[in-house]
PDB file of C-alpha atoms and ligand atoms in Angstrom:
ATOM      1  CA  MET A   1     -15.496   5.369  -1.842  1.00  0.00           C
ATOM      2  CA  ALA A   2     -15.330   5.066  -5.637  1.00  0.00           C
ATOM      3  CA  PRO A   3     -12.812   2.500  -6.852  1.00  0.00           C
ATOM      4  CA  THR A   4      -9.616   4.165  -7.937  1.00  0.00           C
ATOM      5  CA  SER A   5      -6.584   2.657  -9.532  1.00  0.00           C
ATOM      6  CA  VAL A   6      -4.315   5.421  -8.286  1.00  0.00           C
ATOM      7  CA  PRO A   7      -1.928   4.381  -5.513  1.00  0.00           C
ATOM      8  CA  PRO A   8      -0.849   6.932  -2.891  1.00  0.00           C
ATOM      9  CA  ALA A   9       2.451   8.755  -3.329  1.00  0.00           C
ATOM     10  CA  LYS A  10       5.420   6.650  -2.319  1.00  0.00           C
ATOM     11  CA  GLU A  11       6.081   8.635   0.883  1.00  0.00           C
ATOM     12  CA  ALA A  12       2.497   7.962   2.038  1.00  0.00           C
ATOM     13  CA  LEU A  13       2.817   4.184   1.597  1.00  0.00           C
ATOM     14  CA  PRO A  14       3.039   1.932   4.627  1.00  0.00           C
ATOM     15  CA  ARG A  15       6.453   0.277   4.883  1.00  0.00           C
ATOM     16  CA  HIS A  16       4.881  -3.095   5.509  1.00  0.00           C
ATOM     17  CA  VAL A  17       1.455  -4.417   4.520  1.00  0.00           C
ATOM     18  CA  ALA A  18       0.343  -7.813   5.823  1.00  0.00           C
ATOM     19  CA  ILE A  19      -2.760  -9.497   4.397  1.00  0.00           C
ATOM     20  CA  ILE A  20      -4.986 -12.231   5.792  1.00  0.00           C
ATOM     21  CA  MET A  21      -6.328 -13.607   2.516  1.00  0.00           C
ATOM     22  CA  ASP A  22      -9.715 -14.985   3.534  1.00  0.00           C
ATOM     23  CA  GLY A  23     -12.950 -15.942   1.788  1.00  0.00           C
ATOM     24  CA  ASN A  24     -11.949 -18.367  -0.974  1.00  0.00           C
ATOM     25  CA  GLY A  25     -14.451 -20.990   0.179  1.00  0.00           C
ATOM     26  CA  ARG A  26     -17.352 -18.517   0.353  1.00  0.00           C
ATOM     27  CA  TRP A  27     -16.436 -17.131  -3.074  1.00  0.00           C
ATOM     28  CA  ALA A  28     -16.763 -20.638  -4.500  1.00  0.00           C
ATOM     29  CA  ARG A  29     -19.978 -21.417  -2.615  1.00  0.00           C
ATOM     30  CA  LYS A  30     -21.634 -18.292  -4.002  1.00  0.00           C
ATOM     31  CA  ARG A  31     -20.939 -19.679  -7.481  1.00  0.00           C
ATOM     32  CA  HIS A  32     -22.004 -23.252  -6.631  1.00  0.00           C
ATOM     33  CA  LEU A  33     -18.427 -24.369  -7.191  1.00  0.00           C
ATOM     34  CA  PRO A  34     -16.256 -26.634  -5.022  1.00  0.00           C
ATOM     35  CA  ARG A  35     -14.049 -24.862  -2.439  1.00  0.00           C
ATOM     36  CA  ALA A  36     -11.052 -25.859  -4.541  1.00  0.00           C
ATOM     37  CA  ALA A  37     -12.195 -23.465  -7.285  1.00  0.00           C
ATOM     38  CA  GLY A  38     -12.095 -20.644  -4.739  1.00  0.00           C
ATOM     39  CA  HIS A  39      -8.491 -21.436  -3.880  1.00  0.00           C
ATOM     40  CA  VAL A  40      -7.554 -21.461  -7.594  1.00  0.00           C
ATOM     41  CA  ALA A  41      -9.152 -18.024  -7.981  1.00  0.00           C
ATOM     42  CA  GLY A  42      -7.339 -16.937  -4.822  1.00  0.00           C
ATOM     43  CA  VAL A  43      -3.961 -17.615  -6.437  1.00  0.00           C
ATOM     44  CA  ALA A  44      -4.875 -15.220  -9.260  1.00  0.00           C
ATOM     45  CA  ALA A  45      -5.589 -12.539  -6.645  1.00  0.00           C
ATOM     46  CA  VAL A  46      -2.184 -13.223  -5.049  1.00  0.00           C
ATOM     47  CA  ARG A  47      -0.521 -12.587  -8.405  1.00  0.00           C
ATOM     48  CA  ALA A  48      -2.474  -9.365  -8.954  1.00  0.00           C
ATOM     49  CA  VAL A  49      -1.633  -7.978  -5.515  1.00  0.00           C
ATOM     50  CA  VAL A  50       2.053  -8.951  -5.686  1.00  0.00           C
ATOM     51  CA  ARG A  51       2.365  -7.279  -9.115  1.00  0.00           C
ATOM     52  CA  ALA A  52       0.619  -4.175  -7.793  1.00  0.00           C
ATOM     53  CA  ALA A  53       2.969  -4.060  -4.787  1.00  0.00           C
ATOM     54  CA  VAL A  54       6.015  -4.288  -7.066  1.00  0.00           C
ATOM     55  CA  ASP A  55       4.625  -1.629  -9.418  1.00  0.00           C
ATOM     56  CA  ILE A  56       4.134   0.947  -6.655  1.00  0.00           C
ATOM     57  CA  GLY A  57       7.445   0.242  -4.931  1.00  0.00           C
ATOM     58  CA  LEU A  58       6.061  -1.190  -1.672  1.00  0.00           C
ATOM     59  CA  GLU A  59       8.917  -2.314   0.608  1.00  0.00           C
ATOM     60  CA  ASN A  60       7.348  -5.256   2.459  1.00  0.00           C
ATOM     61  CA  LEU A  61       4.319  -7.448   1.796  1.00  0.00           C
ATOM     62  CA  THR A  62       3.413 -10.444   3.947  1.00  0.00           C
ATOM     63  CA  LEU A  63       0.668 -12.824   2.844  1.00  0.00           C
ATOM     64  CA  TYR A  64      -0.996 -15.304   5.201  1.00  0.00           C
ATOM     65  CA  ALA A  65      -1.153 -18.334   2.919  1.00  0.00           C
ATOM     66  CA  PHE A  66      -1.662 -21.275   5.302  1.00  0.00           C
ATOM     67  CA  SER A  67      -2.005 -21.268   9.071  1.00  0.00           C
ATOM     68  CA  SER A  68      -0.752 -23.952  11.410  1.00  0.00           C
ATOM     69  CA  GLU A  69      -4.442 -24.559  12.196  1.00  0.00           C
ATOM     70  CA  ASN A  70      -5.340 -25.059   8.511  1.00  0.00           C
ATOM     71  CA  TRP A  71      -3.926 -28.622   8.707  1.00  0.00           C
ATOM     72  CA  LYS A  72      -7.189 -29.442  10.530  1.00  0.00           C
ATOM     73  CA  ARG A  73      -9.178 -29.006   7.291  1.00  0.00           C
ATOM     74  CA  PRO A  74     -10.372 -32.108   5.429  1.00  0.00           C
ATOM     75  CA  HIS A  75      -7.490 -33.952   3.806  1.00  0.00           C
ATOM     76  CA  PRO A  76      -8.616 -33.397   0.177  1.00  0.00           C
ATOM     77  CA  GLU A  77      -8.719 -29.624   0.732  1.00  0.00           C
ATOM     78  CA  VAL A  78      -5.282 -29.595   2.371  1.00  0.00           C
ATOM     79  CA  SER A  79      -3.770 -31.610  -0.454  1.00  0.00           C
ATOM     80  CA  HIS A  80      -5.376 -29.394  -3.077  1.00  0.00           C
ATOM     81  CA  LEU A  81      -3.933 -26.330  -1.336  1.00  0.00           C
ATOM     82  CA  MET A  82      -0.495 -27.978  -1.200  1.00  0.00           C
ATOM     83  CA  GLY A  83      -0.767 -28.654  -4.939  1.00  0.00           C
ATOM     84  CA  LEU A  84      -1.473 -24.959  -5.507  1.00  0.00           C
ATOM     85  CA  PHE A  85       1.568 -23.933  -3.427  1.00  0.00           C
ATOM     86  CA  ARG A  86       3.673 -26.346  -5.460  1.00  0.00           C
ATOM     87  CA  ALA A  87       2.404 -24.853  -8.730  1.00  0.00           C
ATOM     88  CA  TYR A  88       2.817 -21.290  -7.480  1.00  0.00           C
ATOM     89  CA  PHE A  89       6.440 -21.731  -6.447  1.00  0.00           C
ATOM     90  CA  ARG A  90       7.195 -23.688  -9.627  1.00  0.00           C
ATOM     91  CA  GLU A  91       5.615 -21.104 -11.929  1.00  0.00           C
ATOM     92  CA  ASP A  92       6.149 -17.767 -10.219  1.00  0.00           C
ATOM     93  CA  VAL A  93       9.629 -17.705  -8.697  1.00  0.00           C
ATOM     94  CA  THR A  94      11.210 -16.786 -12.046  1.00  0.00           C
ATOM     95  CA  GLU A  95       8.951 -13.749 -12.408  1.00  0.00           C
ATOM     96  CA  LEU A  96       9.613 -12.756  -8.784  1.00  0.00           C
ATOM     97  CA  ALA A  97      13.351 -13.060  -9.346  1.00  0.00           C
ATOM     98  CA  GLU A  98      13.167 -10.980 -12.532  1.00  0.00           C
ATOM     99  CA  ARG A  99      11.138  -8.291 -10.814  1.00  0.00           C
ATOM    100  CA  ASN A 100      13.749  -7.880  -8.059  1.00  0.00           C
ATOM    101  CA  VAL A 101      11.498  -9.444  -5.387  1.00  0.00           C
ATOM    102  CA  HIS A 102      13.115 -11.063  -2.353  1.00  0.00           C
ATOM    103  CA  MET A 103      10.810 -13.895  -1.300  1.00  0.00           C
ATOM    104  CA  ARG A 104      10.871 -15.912   1.886  1.00  0.00           C
ATOM    105  CA  ILE A 105       8.528 -17.832   4.133  1.00  0.00           C
ATOM    106  CA  ILE A 106       7.855 -17.685   7.835  1.00  0.00           C
ATOM    107  CA  GLY A 107       6.405 -20.781   9.419  1.00  0.00           C
ATOM    108  CA  ASN A 108       7.123 -24.229  10.699  1.00  0.00           C
ATOM    109  CA  ARG A 109       9.286 -25.557   7.823  1.00  0.00           C
ATOM    110  CA  SER A 110       9.080 -29.166   8.886  1.00  0.00           C
ATOM    111  CA  ARG A 111       5.563 -30.426   8.292  1.00  0.00           C
ATOM    112  CA  ALA A 112       5.063 -29.632   4.580  1.00  0.00           C
ATOM    113  CA  ALA A 113       6.176 -32.065   1.881  1.00  0.00           C
ATOM    114  CA  ASP A 114       9.910 -32.151   1.180  1.00  0.00           C
ATOM    115  CA  ASP A 115       9.525 -31.096  -2.452  1.00  0.00           C
ATOM    116  CA  ILE A 116       7.559 -27.973  -1.456  1.00  0.00           C
ATOM    117  CA  LEU A 117      10.149 -27.057   1.175  1.00  0.00           C
ATOM    118  CA  ALA A 118      12.903 -27.591  -1.403  1.00  0.00           C
ATOM    119  CA  MET A 119      11.135 -25.278  -3.883  1.00  0.00           C
ATOM    120  CA  ILE A 120      10.718 -22.656  -1.185  1.00  0.00           C
ATOM    121  CA  GLU A 121      14.383 -22.840  -0.225  1.00  0.00           C
ATOM    122  CA  ASP A 122      15.359 -22.629  -3.881  1.00  0.00           C
ATOM    123  CA  GLY A 123      13.157 -19.538  -4.311  1.00  0.00           C
ATOM    124  CA  GLU A 124      14.630 -17.950  -1.193  1.00  0.00           C
ATOM    125  CA  ARG A 125      18.147 -18.605  -2.473  1.00  0.00           C
ATOM    126  CA  ARG A 126      17.441 -17.377  -5.990  1.00  0.00           C
ATOM    127  CA  THR A 127      15.926 -14.117  -4.770  1.00  0.00           C
ATOM    128  CA  SER A 128      18.101 -13.447  -1.715  1.00  0.00           C
ATOM    129  CA  VAL A 129      20.228 -10.765  -3.398  1.00  0.00           C
ATOM    130  CA  ASN A 130      17.190  -8.864  -4.670  1.00  0.00           C
ATOM    131  CA  THR A 131      16.629  -5.396  -3.302  1.00  0.00           C
ATOM    132  CA  GLY A 132      12.998  -4.704  -4.318  1.00  0.00           C
ATOM    133  CA  LEU A 133       9.822  -5.903  -2.600  1.00  0.00           C
ATOM    134  CA  ASN A 134      10.351  -8.190   0.393  1.00  0.00           C
ATOM    135  CA  LEU A 135       7.595 -10.744  -0.114  1.00  0.00           C
ATOM    136  CA  THR A 136       6.955 -13.045   2.834  1.00  0.00           C
ATOM    137  CA  PHE A 137       4.527 -15.946   2.775  1.00  0.00           C
ATOM    138  CA  ALA A 138       3.265 -17.045   6.175  1.00  0.00           C
ATOM    139  CA  PHE A 139       3.062 -20.739   5.395  1.00  0.00           C
ATOM    140  CA  ASP A 140       2.321 -23.286   8.108  1.00  0.00           C
ATOM    141  CA  TYR A 141       2.513 -20.233  10.383  1.00  0.00           C
ATOM    142  CA  GLY A 142       1.037 -19.661  13.838  1.00  0.00           C
ATOM    143  CA  ALA A 143       2.000 -16.658  15.954  1.00  0.00           C
ATOM    144  CA  GLN A 144       1.536 -18.284  19.361  1.00  0.00           C
ATOM    145  CA  GLU A 145       3.883 -21.107  18.419  1.00  0.00           C
ATOM    146  CA  GLU A 146       6.358 -18.569  16.962  1.00  0.00           C
ATOM    147  CA  ILE A 147       6.392 -16.678  20.280  1.00  0.00           C
ATOM    148  CA  ALA A 148       6.504 -19.854  22.391  1.00  0.00           C
ATOM    149  CA  ALA A 149       9.379 -21.254  20.298  1.00  0.00           C
ATOM    150  CA  ALA A 150      11.382 -18.053  20.780  1.00  0.00           C
ATOM    151  CA  ALA A 151      10.758 -18.131  24.546  1.00  0.00           C
ATOM    152  CA  ARG A 152      11.625 -21.835  24.723  1.00  0.00           C
ATOM    153  CA  GLU A 153      14.925 -21.313  22.901  1.00  0.00           C
ATOM    154  CA  MET A 154      15.863 -18.348  25.101  1.00  0.00           C
ATOM    155  CA  ALA A 155      14.983 -20.355  28.228  1.00  0.00           C
ATOM    156  CA  ARG A 156      17.273 -23.150  27.038  1.00  0.00           C
ATOM    157  CA  GLU A 157      20.113 -20.714  26.422  1.00  0.00           C
ATOM    158  CA  ALA A 158      19.581 -19.086  29.817  1.00  0.00           C
ATOM    159  CA  ALA A 159      19.585 -22.501  31.529  1.00  0.00           C
ATOM    160  CA  ARG A 160      22.920 -23.253  29.844  1.00  0.00           C
ATOM    161  CA  GLY A 161      24.259 -19.910  31.044  1.00  0.00           C
ATOM    162  CA  GLU A 162      24.545 -18.598  27.482  1.00  0.00           C
ATOM    163  CA  LEU A 163      21.898 -15.884  27.741  1.00  0.00           C
ATOM    164  CA  ASP A 164      21.541 -13.201  30.395  1.00  0.00           C
ATOM    165  CA  PRO A 165      17.772 -12.896  31.079  1.00  0.00           C
ATOM    166  CA  GLU A 166      18.255  -9.158  31.670  1.00  0.00           C
ATOM    167  CA  ILE A 167      18.886  -8.557  27.957  1.00  0.00           C
ATOM    168  CA  VAL A 168      15.412  -9.837  27.030  1.00  0.00           C
ATOM    169  CA  THR A 169      13.656  -6.576  26.199  1.00  0.00           C
ATOM    170  CA  PRO A 170      10.824  -6.299  23.649  1.00  0.00           C
ATOM    171  CA  GLN A 171      13.410  -5.133  21.099  1.00  0.00           C
ATOM    172  CA  TYR A 172      15.613  -8.155  21.788  1.00  0.00           C
ATOM    173  CA  PHE A 173      12.644 -10.541  21.807  1.00  0.00           C
ATOM    174  CA  ALA A 174      11.658  -9.320  18.332  1.00  0.00           C
ATOM    175  CA  THR A 175      15.056 -10.390  16.984  1.00  0.00           C
ATOM    176  CA  ARG A 176      14.267 -13.960  18.059  1.00  0.00           C
ATOM    177  CA  LEU A 177      11.049 -14.148  16.027  1.00  0.00           C
ATOM    178  CA  LEU A 178      10.730 -15.500  12.476  1.00  0.00           C
ATOM    179  CA  THR A 179      10.206 -11.937  11.226  1.00  0.00           C
ATOM    180  CA  HIS A 180      13.545 -10.582  12.459  1.00  0.00           C
ATOM    181  CA  GLY A 181      14.891  -8.094   9.948  1.00  0.00           C
ATOM    182  CA  ILE A 182      11.401  -7.263   8.637  1.00  0.00           C
ATOM    183  CA  PRO A 183       9.782  -4.099  10.075  1.00  0.00           C
ATOM    184  CA  ASP A 184       6.501  -4.581  11.959  1.00  0.00           C
ATOM    185  CA  PRO A 185       3.410  -4.323   9.755  1.00  0.00           C
ATOM    186  CA  ASP A 186       1.965  -0.822   9.539  1.00  0.00           C
ATOM    187  CA  LEU A 187      -1.240  -2.095   7.980  1.00  0.00           C
ATOM    188  CA  VAL A 188      -2.956  -5.461   8.348  1.00  0.00           C
ATOM    189  CA  ILE A 189      -5.732  -6.120   5.825  1.00  0.00           C
ATOM    190  CA  ARG A 190      -8.243  -8.963   6.225  1.00  0.00           C
ATOM    191  CA  THR A 191     -10.705  -9.761   3.484  1.00  0.00           C
ATOM    192  CA  SER A 192     -14.085 -11.536   3.688  1.00  0.00           C
ATOM    193  CA  GLY A 193     -15.616  -9.516   6.530  1.00  0.00           C
ATOM    194  CA  GLU A 194     -14.116 -11.541   9.391  1.00  0.00           C
ATOM    195  CA  ARG A 195     -12.674  -9.368  12.129  1.00  0.00           C
ATOM    196  CA  ARG A 196     -10.064 -11.484  13.814  1.00  0.00           C
ATOM    197  CA  LEU A 197      -6.356 -12.194  13.565  1.00  0.00           C
ATOM    198  CA  SER A 198      -6.533 -16.008  13.471  1.00  0.00           C
ATOM    199  CA  ASN A 199      -3.070 -16.343  15.054  1.00  0.00           C
ATOM    200  CA  PHE A 200      -1.330 -14.010  12.566  1.00  0.00           C
ATOM    201  CA  LEU A 201       1.622 -11.766  13.564  1.00  0.00           C
ATOM    202  CA  LEU A 202       0.308 -11.263  17.117  1.00  0.00           C
ATOM    203  CA  TRP A 203       3.521  -9.726  18.470  1.00  0.00           C
ATOM    204  CA  GLN A 204       4.358  -7.716  15.363  1.00  0.00           C
ATOM    205  CA  SER A 205       0.901  -6.136  14.993  1.00  0.00           C
ATOM    206  CA  ALA A 206       1.032  -4.335  18.363  1.00  0.00           C
ATOM    207  CA  TYR A 207       0.678  -0.926  16.670  1.00  0.00           C
ATOM    208  CA  ALA A 208      -0.604  -1.909  13.232  1.00  0.00           C
ATOM    209  CA  GLU A 209      -3.560  -0.219  11.623  1.00  0.00           C
ATOM    210  CA  PHE A 210      -6.299  -2.651  10.586  1.00  0.00           C
ATOM    211  CA  ALA A 211      -8.433  -2.668   7.463  1.00  0.00           C
ATOM    212  CA  PHE A 212     -11.256  -5.203   7.434  1.00  0.00           C
ATOM    213  CA  VAL A 213     -12.910  -5.353   4.037  1.00  0.00           C
ATOM    214  CA  ASP A 214     -15.976  -7.383   3.058  1.00  0.00           C
ATOM    215  CA  THR A 215     -14.597  -8.393  -0.345  1.00  0.00           C
ATOM    216  CA  LEU A 216     -13.862 -12.107  -0.641  1.00  0.00           C
ATOM    217  CA  TRP A 217     -10.166 -12.708  -1.373  1.00  0.00           C
ATOM    218  CA  PRO A 218     -10.548 -13.886  -5.019  1.00  0.00           C
ATOM    219  CA  ASP A 219     -12.373 -10.598  -5.787  1.00  0.00           C
ATOM    220  CA  PHE A 220      -9.732  -8.415  -4.103  1.00  0.00           C
ATOM    221  CA  SER A 221      -8.284  -6.387  -6.962  1.00  0.00           C
ATOM    222  CA  ARG A 222      -5.401  -4.052  -7.601  1.00  0.00           C
ATOM    223  CA  ALA A 223      -7.880  -1.145  -7.536  1.00  0.00           C
ATOM    224  CA  GLU A 224      -9.253  -2.124  -4.127  1.00  0.00           C
ATOM    225  CA  PHE A 225      -5.714  -2.622  -2.789  1.00  0.00           C
ATOM    226  CA  PHE A 226      -4.889   0.954  -3.816  1.00  0.00           C
ATOM    227  CA  GLU A 227      -8.138   2.169  -2.237  1.00  0.00           C
ATOM    228  CA  VAL A 228      -7.184   0.585   1.101  1.00  0.00           C
ATOM    229  CA  LEU A 229      -3.713   2.139   0.843  1.00  0.00           C
ATOM    230  CA  GLN A 230      -5.288   5.551   0.132  1.00  0.00           C
ATOM    231  CA  ALA A 231      -7.458   5.209   3.241  1.00  0.00           C
ATOM    232  CA  TYR A 232      -4.395   4.203   5.308  1.00  0.00           C
ATOM    233  CA  ALA A 233      -2.588   7.358   4.160  1.00  0.00           C
ATOM    234  CA  LEU A 234      -5.316   9.449   5.844  1.00  0.00           C
ATOM    235  CA  ARG A 235      -5.036   7.754   9.219  1.00  0.00           C
ATOM    236  CA  GLU A 236      -3.324   9.355  12.163  1.00  0.00           C
ATOM    237  CA  ARG A 237      -1.020   7.010  14.042  1.00  0.00           C
ATOM    238  CA  ARG A 238      -0.227   8.051  17.588  1.00  0.00           C
ATOM    239  CA  PHE A 239       1.751   5.197  19.190  1.00  0.00           C
ATOM    240  CA  GLY A 240       0.460   6.171  22.613  1.00  0.00           C
ATOM    241  CA  THR A 241       1.364   9.845  22.388  1.00  0.00           C
ATOM    242  CA  VAL A 242      -0.896  12.812  21.587  1.00  0.00           C
ATOM    243  CA  ALA A 243      -1.046  14.597  18.260  1.00  0.00           C
ATOM    244  CA  PRO A 244       1.138  17.771  18.304  1.00  0.00           C
ATOM    245  CA  GLU A 245      -1.872  20.071  17.750  1.00  0.00           C
ATOM    246  CA  ALA A 246      -3.633  18.512  20.775  1.00  0.00           C
ATOM    247  CA  VAL A 247      -0.818  19.553  23.146  1.00  0.00           C
ATOM    248  CA  ALA A 248      -2.096  22.554  25.135  1.00  0.00           C
TER     249      ALA A 248
HETATM  250  C1  IPE B 301      -8.675 -18.506   2.742  1.00  0.00           C
HETATM  251  O1  IPE B 301      -9.962 -18.845   2.341  1.00  0.00           O
HETATM  252  C2  IPE B 301      -7.644 -19.502   2.254  1.00  0.00           C
HETATM  253  C3  IPE B 301      -6.978 -20.284   3.302  1.00  0.00           C
HETATM  254  C4  IPE B 301      -7.238 -20.216   4.574  1.00  0.00           C
HETATM  255  C5  IPE B 301      -5.957 -21.192   2.887  1.00  0.00           C
HETATM  256  P1  IPE B 301     -10.858 -19.877   3.159  1.00  0.00           P
HETATM  257  O2  IPE B 301     -10.625 -21.244   2.619  1.00  0.00           O
HETATM  258  O3  IPE B 301     -10.640 -19.716   4.616  1.00  0.00           O
HETATM  259  O4  IPE B 301     -12.313 -19.386   2.751  1.00  0.00           O
HETATM  260  P2  IPE B 301     -13.598 -19.314   3.672  1.00  0.00           P
HETATM  261  O5  IPE B 301     -13.224 -18.556   4.903  1.00  0.00           O
HETATM  262  O6  IPE B 301     -13.997 -20.722   3.966  1.00  0.00           O
HETATM  263  O7  IPE B 301     -14.598 -18.582   2.826  1.00  0.00           O
HETATM  264  C1  IPE B 302      -6.801 -17.522   8.314  1.00  0.00           C
HETATM  265  O1  IPE B 302      -7.988 -17.853   7.692  1.00  0.00           O
HETATM  266  C2  IPE B 302      -5.647 -18.220   7.660  1.00  0.00           C
HETATM  267  C3  IPE B 302      -5.329 -17.781   6.289  1.00  0.00           C
HETATM  268  C4  IPE B 302      -5.896 -16.797   5.657  1.00  0.00           C
HETATM  269  C5  IPE B 302      -4.283 -18.524   5.653  1.00  0.00           C
HETATM  270  P1  IPE B 302      -8.953 -18.995   8.248  1.00  0.00           P
HETATM  271  O2  IPE B 302     -10.126 -19.009   7.340  1.00  0.00           O
HETATM  272  O3  IPE B 302      -8.208 -20.261   8.412  1.00  0.00           O
HETATM  273  O4  IPE B 302      -9.308 -18.429   9.677  1.00  0.00           O
HETATM  274  P2  IPE B 302     -10.526 -18.763  10.651  1.00  0.00           P
HETATM  275  O5  IPE B 302     -10.538 -20.244  10.859  1.00  0.00           O
HETATM  276  O6  IPE B 302     -11.780 -18.313   9.965  1.00  0.00           O
HETATM  277  O7  IPE B 302     -10.246 -17.973  11.886  1.00  0.00           O
HETATM  278 MG1   MG B 303     -11.528 -18.615   6.036  1.00  0.00          MG
END
């Protein structure tokens, strides 16, 4: 498909796009640069995609920024990434606030440095009244732990007699997850050619469409984002039923 910078019409947009931003390290290696340079270039791609999402009026964008498993990377890489998060929240929250973006994070919220958590909370507060793009960063996020934590908390409440186990339907369960209030993703994009979820939004992606693209995250552009959205607009989603024209 030829690159196009035309987004689909607003009514053909997914309500929620979630992106697994992968391939920074390989982008750097291809250029004989340290992995850190790939992460720096990755931040520029974050800015481009967030601006594109605001420009087209997307409702919800979730970006997988750091997984709970990413703490297992070598310490210098983890601290460089933390420095980039610090700089991003310091430099970008004002623009997000001005562009009517409501930002928040989903994730552990206890293991990152206090100053980063404080900046995140400040950004969440400053943008909480905004009515434009809901921008969620999955930061120190792992879906299995999210689901286990919800189950653990409900089990505690049930043991105390505060929760009737009979009310625990899938709809109720979803309200106990970190994403409550955010619609499930319609489209999950992963860059860099890997075809796995890596512990991202496991519950919420039950009926998502998937787009796996070979582009490494730092090269993922506004034009390619629109191309993926155009391709999504052509898909037929069935949710277990049959298409009306297929009914005999
Ligand atoms: C994604 O790029 C960024 C984070 C996971 C934080 P990677 O760092 O995973 O890049 P590759 O997969 O090694 O190329
Ligand atoms: C997933 O990418 C996490 C983020 C994009 C933040 P990884 O590069 O960490 O995933 P694996 O290890 O290849 O599955
Ligand atoms: Mg990776």
